[in-house]
CSV table of C-alpha atoms in Angstrom, one decimal:
chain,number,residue,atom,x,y,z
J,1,UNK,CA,0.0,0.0,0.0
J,2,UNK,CA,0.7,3.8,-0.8
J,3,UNK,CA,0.3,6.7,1.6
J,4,UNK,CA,-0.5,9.7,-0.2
J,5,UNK,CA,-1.0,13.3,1.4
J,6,UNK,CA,-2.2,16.1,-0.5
J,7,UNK,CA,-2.3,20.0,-0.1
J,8,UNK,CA,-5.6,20.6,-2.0
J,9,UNK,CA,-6.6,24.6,-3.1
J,10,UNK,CA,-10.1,24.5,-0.6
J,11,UNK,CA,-12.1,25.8,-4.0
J,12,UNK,CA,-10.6,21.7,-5.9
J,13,UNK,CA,-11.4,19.9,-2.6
J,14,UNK,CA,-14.4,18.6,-4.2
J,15,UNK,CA,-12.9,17.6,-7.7
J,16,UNK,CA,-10.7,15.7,-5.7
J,17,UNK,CA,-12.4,14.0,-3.3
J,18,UNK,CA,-14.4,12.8,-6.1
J,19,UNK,CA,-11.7,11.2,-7.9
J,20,UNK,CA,-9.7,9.6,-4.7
J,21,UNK,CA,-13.6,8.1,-4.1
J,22,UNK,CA,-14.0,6.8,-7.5
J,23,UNK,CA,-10.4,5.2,-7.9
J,24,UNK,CA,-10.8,1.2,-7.7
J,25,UNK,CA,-8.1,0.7,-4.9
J,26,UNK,CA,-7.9,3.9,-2.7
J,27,UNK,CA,-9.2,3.7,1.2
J,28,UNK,CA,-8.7,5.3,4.7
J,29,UNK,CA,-10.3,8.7,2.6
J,30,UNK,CA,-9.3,11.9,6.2
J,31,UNK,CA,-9.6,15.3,5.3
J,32,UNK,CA,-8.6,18.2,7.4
J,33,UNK,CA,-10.5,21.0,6.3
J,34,UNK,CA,-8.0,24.2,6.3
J,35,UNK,CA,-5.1,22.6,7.9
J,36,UNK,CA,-2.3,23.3,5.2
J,37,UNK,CA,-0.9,26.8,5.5
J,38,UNK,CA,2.2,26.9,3.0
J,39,UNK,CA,0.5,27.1,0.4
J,40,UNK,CA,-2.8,27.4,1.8
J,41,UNK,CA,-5.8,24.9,1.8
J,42,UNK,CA,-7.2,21.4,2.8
J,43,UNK,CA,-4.7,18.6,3.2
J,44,UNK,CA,-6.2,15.3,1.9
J,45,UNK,CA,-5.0,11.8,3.3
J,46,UNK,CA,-5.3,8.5,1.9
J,47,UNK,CA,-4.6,4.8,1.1
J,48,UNK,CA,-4.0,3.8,-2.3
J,49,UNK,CA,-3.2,0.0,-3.4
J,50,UNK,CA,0.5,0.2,-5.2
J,51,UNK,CA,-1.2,-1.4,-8.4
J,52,UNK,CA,-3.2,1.7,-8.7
J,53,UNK,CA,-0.9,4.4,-7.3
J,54,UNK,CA,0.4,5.3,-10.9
J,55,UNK,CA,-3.1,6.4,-12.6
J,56,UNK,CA,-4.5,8.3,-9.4
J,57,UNK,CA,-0.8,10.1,-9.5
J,58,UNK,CA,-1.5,10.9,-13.3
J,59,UNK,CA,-4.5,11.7,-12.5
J,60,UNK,CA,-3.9,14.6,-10.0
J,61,UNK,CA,-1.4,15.5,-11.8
J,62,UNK,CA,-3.6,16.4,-14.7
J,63,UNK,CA,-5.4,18.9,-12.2
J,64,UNK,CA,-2.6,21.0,-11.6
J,65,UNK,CA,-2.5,19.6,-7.9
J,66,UNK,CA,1.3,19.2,-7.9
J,67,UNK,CA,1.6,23.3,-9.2
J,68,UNK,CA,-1.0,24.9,-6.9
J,69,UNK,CA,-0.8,22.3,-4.0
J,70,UNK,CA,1.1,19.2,-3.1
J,71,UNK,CA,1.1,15.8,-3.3
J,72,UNK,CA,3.5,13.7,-1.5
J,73,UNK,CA,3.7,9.7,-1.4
J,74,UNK,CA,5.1,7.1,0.9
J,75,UNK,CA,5.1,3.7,1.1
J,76,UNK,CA,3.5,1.4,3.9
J,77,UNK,CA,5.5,-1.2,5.3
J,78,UNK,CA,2.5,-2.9,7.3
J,79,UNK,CA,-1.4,-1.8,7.1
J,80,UNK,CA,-3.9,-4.2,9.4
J,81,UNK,CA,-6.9,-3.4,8.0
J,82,UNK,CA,-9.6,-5.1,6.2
J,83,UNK,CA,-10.3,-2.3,4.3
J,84,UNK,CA,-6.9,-1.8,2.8
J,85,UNK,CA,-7.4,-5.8,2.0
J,86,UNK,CA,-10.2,-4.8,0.2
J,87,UNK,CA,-8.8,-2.1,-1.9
J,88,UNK,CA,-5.7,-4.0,-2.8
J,89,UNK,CA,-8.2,-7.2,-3.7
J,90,UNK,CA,-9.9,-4.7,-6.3
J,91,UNK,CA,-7.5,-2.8,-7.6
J,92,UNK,CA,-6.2,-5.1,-11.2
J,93,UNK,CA,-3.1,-6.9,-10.9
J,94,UNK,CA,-0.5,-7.0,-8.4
J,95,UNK,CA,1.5,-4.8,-6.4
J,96,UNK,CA,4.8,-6.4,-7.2
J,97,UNK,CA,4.2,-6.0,-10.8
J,98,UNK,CA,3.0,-2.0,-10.7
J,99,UNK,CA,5.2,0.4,-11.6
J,100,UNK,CA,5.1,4.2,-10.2
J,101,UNK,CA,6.4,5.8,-13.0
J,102,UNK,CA,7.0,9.6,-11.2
J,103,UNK,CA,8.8,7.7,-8.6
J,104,UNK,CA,10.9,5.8,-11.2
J,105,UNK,CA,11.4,9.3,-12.9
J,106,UNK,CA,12.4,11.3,-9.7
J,107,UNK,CA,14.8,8.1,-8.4
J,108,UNK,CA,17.0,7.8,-11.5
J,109,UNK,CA,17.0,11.8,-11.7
J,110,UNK,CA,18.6,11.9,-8.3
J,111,UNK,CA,20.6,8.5,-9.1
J,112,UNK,CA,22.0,10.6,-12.6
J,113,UNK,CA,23.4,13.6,-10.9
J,114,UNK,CA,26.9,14.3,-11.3
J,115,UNK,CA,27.9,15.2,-8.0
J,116,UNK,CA,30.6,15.1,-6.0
J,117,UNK,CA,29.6,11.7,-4.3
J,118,UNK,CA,28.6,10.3,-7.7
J,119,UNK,CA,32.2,11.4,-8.6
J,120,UNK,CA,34.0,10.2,-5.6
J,121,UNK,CA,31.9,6.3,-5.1
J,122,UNK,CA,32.8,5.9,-9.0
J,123,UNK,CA,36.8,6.7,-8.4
J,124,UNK,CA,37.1,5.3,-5.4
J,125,UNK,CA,35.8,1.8,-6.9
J,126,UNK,CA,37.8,2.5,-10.3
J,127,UNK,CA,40.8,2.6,-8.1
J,128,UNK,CA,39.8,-0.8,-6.3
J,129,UNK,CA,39.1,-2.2,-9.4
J,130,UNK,CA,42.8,-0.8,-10.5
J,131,UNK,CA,44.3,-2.8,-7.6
J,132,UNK,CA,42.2,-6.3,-8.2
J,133,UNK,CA,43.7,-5.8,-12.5
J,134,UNK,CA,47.1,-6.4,-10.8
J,135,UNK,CA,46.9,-8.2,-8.3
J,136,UNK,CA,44.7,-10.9,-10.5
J,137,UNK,CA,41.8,-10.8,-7.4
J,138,UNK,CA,38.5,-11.9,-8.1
J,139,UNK,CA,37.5,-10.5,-4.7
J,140,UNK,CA,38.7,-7.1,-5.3
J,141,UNK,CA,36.8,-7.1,-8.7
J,142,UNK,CA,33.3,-7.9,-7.2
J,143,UNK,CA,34.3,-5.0,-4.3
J,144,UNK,CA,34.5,-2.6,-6.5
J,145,UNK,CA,31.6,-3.5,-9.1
J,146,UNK,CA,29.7,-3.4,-6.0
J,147,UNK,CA,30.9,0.1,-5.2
J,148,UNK,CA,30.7,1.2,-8.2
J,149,UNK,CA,27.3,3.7,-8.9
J,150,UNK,CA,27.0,3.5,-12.5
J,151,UNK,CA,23.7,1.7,-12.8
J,152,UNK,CA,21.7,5.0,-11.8
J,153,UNK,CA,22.8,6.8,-14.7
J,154,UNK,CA,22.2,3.7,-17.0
J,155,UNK,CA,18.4,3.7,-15.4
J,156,UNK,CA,17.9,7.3,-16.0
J,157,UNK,CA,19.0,6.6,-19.6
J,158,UNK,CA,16.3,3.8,-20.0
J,159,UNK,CA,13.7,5.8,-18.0
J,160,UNK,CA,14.3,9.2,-20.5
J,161,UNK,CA,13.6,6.8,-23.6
J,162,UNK,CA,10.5,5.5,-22.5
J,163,UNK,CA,9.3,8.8,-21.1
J,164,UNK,CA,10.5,10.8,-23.8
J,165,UNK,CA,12.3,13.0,-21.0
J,166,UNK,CA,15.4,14.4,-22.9
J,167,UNK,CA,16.6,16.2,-19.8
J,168,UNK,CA,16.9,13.6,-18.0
J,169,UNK,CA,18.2,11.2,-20.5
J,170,UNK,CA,21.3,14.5,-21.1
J,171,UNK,CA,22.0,14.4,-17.5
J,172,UNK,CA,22.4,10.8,-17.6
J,173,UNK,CA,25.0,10.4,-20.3
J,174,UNK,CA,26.6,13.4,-18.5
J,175,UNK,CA,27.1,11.7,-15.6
J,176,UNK,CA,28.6,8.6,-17.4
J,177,UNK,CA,30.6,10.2,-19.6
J,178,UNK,CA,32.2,12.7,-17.5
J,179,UNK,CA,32.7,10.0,-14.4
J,180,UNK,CA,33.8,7.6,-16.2
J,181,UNK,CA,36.6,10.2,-17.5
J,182,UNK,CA,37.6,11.4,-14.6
J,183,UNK,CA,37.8,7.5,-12.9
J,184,UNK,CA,40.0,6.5,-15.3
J,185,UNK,CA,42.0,9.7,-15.5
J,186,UNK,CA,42.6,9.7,-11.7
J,187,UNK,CA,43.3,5.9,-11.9
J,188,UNK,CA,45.9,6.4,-14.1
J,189,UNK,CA,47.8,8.5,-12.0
J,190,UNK,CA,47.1,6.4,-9.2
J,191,UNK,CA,48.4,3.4,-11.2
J,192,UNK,CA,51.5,5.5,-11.8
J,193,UNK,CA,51.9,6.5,-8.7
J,194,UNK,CA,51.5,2.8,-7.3
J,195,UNK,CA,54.4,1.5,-9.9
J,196,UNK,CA,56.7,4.3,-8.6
J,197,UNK,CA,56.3,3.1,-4.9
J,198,UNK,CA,56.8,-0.7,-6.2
J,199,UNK,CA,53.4,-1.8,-5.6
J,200,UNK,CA,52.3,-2.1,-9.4
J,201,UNK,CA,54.4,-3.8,-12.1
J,202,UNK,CA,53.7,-4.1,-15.9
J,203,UNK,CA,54.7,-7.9,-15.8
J,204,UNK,CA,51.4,-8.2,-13.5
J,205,UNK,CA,49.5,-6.7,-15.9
J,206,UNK,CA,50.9,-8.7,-18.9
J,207,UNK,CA,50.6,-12.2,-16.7
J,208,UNK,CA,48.1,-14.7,-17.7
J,209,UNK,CA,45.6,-13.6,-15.4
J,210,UNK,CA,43.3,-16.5,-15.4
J,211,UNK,CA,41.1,-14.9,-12.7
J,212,UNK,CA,40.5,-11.2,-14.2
J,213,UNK,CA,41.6,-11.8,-17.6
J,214,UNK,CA,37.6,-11.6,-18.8
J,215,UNK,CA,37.8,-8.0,-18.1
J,216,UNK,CA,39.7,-7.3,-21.1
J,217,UNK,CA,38.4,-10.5,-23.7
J,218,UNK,CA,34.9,-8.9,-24.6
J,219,UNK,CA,32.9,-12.1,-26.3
J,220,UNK,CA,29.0,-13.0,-26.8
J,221,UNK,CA,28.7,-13.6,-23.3
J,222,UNK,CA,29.7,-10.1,-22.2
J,223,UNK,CA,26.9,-9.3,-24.0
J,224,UNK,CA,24.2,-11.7,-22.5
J,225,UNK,CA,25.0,-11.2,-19.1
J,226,UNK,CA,24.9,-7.5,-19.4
J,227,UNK,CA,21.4,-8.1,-21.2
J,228,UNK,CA,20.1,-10.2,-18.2
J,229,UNK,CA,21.2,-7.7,-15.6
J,230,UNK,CA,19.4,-4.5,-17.4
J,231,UNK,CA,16.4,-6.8,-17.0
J,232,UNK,CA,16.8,-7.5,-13.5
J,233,UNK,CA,17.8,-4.1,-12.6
J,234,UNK,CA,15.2,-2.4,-13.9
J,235,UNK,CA,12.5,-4.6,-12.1
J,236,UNK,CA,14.6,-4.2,-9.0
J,237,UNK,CA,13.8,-0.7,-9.3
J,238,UNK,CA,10.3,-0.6,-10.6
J,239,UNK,CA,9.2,-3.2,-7.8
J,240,UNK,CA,11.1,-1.6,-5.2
J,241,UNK,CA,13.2,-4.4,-3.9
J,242,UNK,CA,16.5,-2.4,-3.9
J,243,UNK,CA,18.2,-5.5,-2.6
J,244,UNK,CA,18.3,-7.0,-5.8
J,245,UNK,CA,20.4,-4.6,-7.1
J,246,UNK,CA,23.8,-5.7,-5.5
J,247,UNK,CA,23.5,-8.6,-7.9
J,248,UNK,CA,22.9,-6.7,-10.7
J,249,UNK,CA,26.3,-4.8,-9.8
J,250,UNK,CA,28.5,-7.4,-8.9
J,251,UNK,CA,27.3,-9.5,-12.9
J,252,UNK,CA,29.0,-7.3,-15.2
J,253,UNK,CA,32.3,-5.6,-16.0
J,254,UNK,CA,31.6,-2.1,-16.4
J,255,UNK,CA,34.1,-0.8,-13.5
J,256,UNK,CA,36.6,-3.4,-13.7
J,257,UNK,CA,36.7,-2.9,-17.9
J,258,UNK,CA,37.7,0.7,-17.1
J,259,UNK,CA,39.9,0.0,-14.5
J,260,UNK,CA,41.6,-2.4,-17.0
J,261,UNK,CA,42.0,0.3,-19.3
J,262,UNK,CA,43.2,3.3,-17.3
J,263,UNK,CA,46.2,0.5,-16.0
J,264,UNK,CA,46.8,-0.4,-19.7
J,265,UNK,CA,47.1,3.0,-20.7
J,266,UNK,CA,49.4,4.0,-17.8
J,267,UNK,CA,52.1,1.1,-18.9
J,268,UNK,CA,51.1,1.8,-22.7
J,269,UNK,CA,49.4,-1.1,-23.4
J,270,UNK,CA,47.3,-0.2,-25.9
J,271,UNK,CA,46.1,-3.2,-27.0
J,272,UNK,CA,44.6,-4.5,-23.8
J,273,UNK,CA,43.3,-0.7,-23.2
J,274,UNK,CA,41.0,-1.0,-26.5
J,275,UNK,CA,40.0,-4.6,-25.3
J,276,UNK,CA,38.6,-3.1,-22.1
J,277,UNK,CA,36.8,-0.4,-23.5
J,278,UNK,CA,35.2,-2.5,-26.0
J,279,UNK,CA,34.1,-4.8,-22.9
J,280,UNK,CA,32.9,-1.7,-21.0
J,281,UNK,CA,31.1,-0.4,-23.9
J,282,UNK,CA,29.5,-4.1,-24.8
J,283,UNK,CA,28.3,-4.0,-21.3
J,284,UNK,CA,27.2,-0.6,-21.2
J,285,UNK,CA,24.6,-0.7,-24.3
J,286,UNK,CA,23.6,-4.2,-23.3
J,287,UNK,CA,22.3,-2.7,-20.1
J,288,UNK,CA,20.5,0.4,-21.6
J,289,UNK,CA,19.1,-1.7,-24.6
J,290,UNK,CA,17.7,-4.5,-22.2
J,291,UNK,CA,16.3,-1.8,-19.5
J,292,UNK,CA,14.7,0.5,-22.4
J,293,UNK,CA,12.8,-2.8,-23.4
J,294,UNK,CA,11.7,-3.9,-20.1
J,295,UNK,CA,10.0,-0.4,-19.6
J,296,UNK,CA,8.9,-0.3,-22.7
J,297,UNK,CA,7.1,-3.5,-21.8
J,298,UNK,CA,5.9,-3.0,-18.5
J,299,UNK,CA,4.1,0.4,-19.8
J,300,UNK,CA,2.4,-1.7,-22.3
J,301,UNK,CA,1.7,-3.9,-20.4
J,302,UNK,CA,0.3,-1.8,-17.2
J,303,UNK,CA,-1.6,0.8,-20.4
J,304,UNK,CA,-4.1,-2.0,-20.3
J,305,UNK,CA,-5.0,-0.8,-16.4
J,306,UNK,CA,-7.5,1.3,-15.9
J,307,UNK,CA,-8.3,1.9,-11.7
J,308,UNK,CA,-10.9,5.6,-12.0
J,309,UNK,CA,-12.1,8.3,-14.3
J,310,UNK,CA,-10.3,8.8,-17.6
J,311,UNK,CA,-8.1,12.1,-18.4
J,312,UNK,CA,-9.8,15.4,-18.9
């Protein structure tokens, strides 16, 4: 279930009352007449089944509510009620499946932003990445794909597509591009800086490597696996299990591929550089290509929904 809490102008009350009433799915219905002061009005609670949350959202957003009121929206770890039962029984399909597309909009927006932690969480696991290259450790590799905060840029990419939000999809890219520069930029120094000290060797890097050596041999499988992942990270994030995400992460070799090359480029290997950024790329647009289709077909899929009134 879905808590939402509205600031509703006291003259569109009415309207909206009307419309939270007539939604198959929404319960627990409390107004508090004149309680909002900032802006001004009637704040408007209620229950709404997940499954449903998306077309009542749309649907007070077509009023104007979120420019001259509010509408805020939480999620409800545990309702006892036999009403919200009830509401969640009627509305169509399941909660699992629905998907809140303002959430998904507003979570990969935040996930995309080039800041300085965005920055810092992808250098810092570049550099991890750096060390595992070298030392030929499997365990440093999954650390650092772990760290590594790329996938909310690839979401936002997937999510601009299917919502036709170029904004969002340019502050996306942004964000890759740019921190994936500066990663491998700083990593190069720091691979420099490491073989100066006697920590990193070329010969390391130029060993067999039967542990990490995928990083820079991009094949089919590449691919596939980067495929499956934008699946399953795109439900993880449209069905809110978060925890599911950490897999997605640790399955393919977007990190460790640049990490590969920035400690190629250091020693001049040029080859093995061009190796990893074809694996990094292969991995890249397997994740945006298999995310963009999964929206693509849960929106179809949930178009066929319909929990109230139709759009004015």
């Amino acid at each position: 279930m879905l808590h939402l809490r509205l600031i509703v102008p006291a003259d569109r009350t009415d309207e909206v009352l009307q419309l939270l009433e007539t939604t198959v799915g929404t319960t627990h219905l409390v107004v508090l007449s004149g309680a909002a002061r900032d802006p001004q009005g009637d704040v408007v609670l209620c229950d709404v089944a997940r499954e449903a949350g998306d077309g009542l959202l749309a649907r007070l957003r077509a009023m104007d509510l979120d420019r001259t009121g509010s509408i805020a929206i939480e999620n409800i770890d545990l309702s006892l009620s036999r009403r919200a039962d009830r509401a969640e029984d009627e509305a169509p399909g399941e909660g699992a499946d629905a998907v809140l597309w303002e959430s998904l909009t507003d979570a990969t927006h935040e996930e995309s932003t080039l800041s300085a932690t965005y920055l810092a969480f992808l250098t810092l696991a570049t550099m991890i990445a750096a060390c595992g290259v070298v030392l030929d450790n499997a365990i440093l590799i999954v650390g650092a794909m772990a760290v590594g905060p790329e996938f909310g840029p690839l979401a936002g990419i997937c999510t601009a597509l299917v919502q036709r939000a170029p904004r969002l999809a340019w502050r996306s890219v942004q964000a890759l591009l740019v921190g994936f520069a500066l990663a491998m930029v700083v990593t190069v120094g720091f691979s420099l800086f490491m073989d100066a000290v006697g920590l990193f060797r070329v010969e390391a890097l130029e060993a067999a490597r039967p542990n990490t050596n995928f990083i820079y041999r991009p094949d089919w499988f590449s691919f596939v696996v980067a495929v499956l992942a934008g699946i399953a990270g795109m439900l993880s994030l449209t069905s809110a299990k978060s925890g599911a995400l950490v897999g997605v992460a640790i399955s393919v070799t977007t990190v460790p591929a640049a990490a590969n090359a920035a400690v190629a480029l250091g020693y001049q290997e040029y080859g093995q550089a061009w190796h990893s950024m074809e694996q990094l790329l292969l991995n890249l647009a397997g994740i945006v290509i298999a995310g963009t289709l999964t929206l693509a077909a849960q929106k179809l899929l949930w178009a066929r929904h319909d929990t109230g009134p139709a759009l004015r």
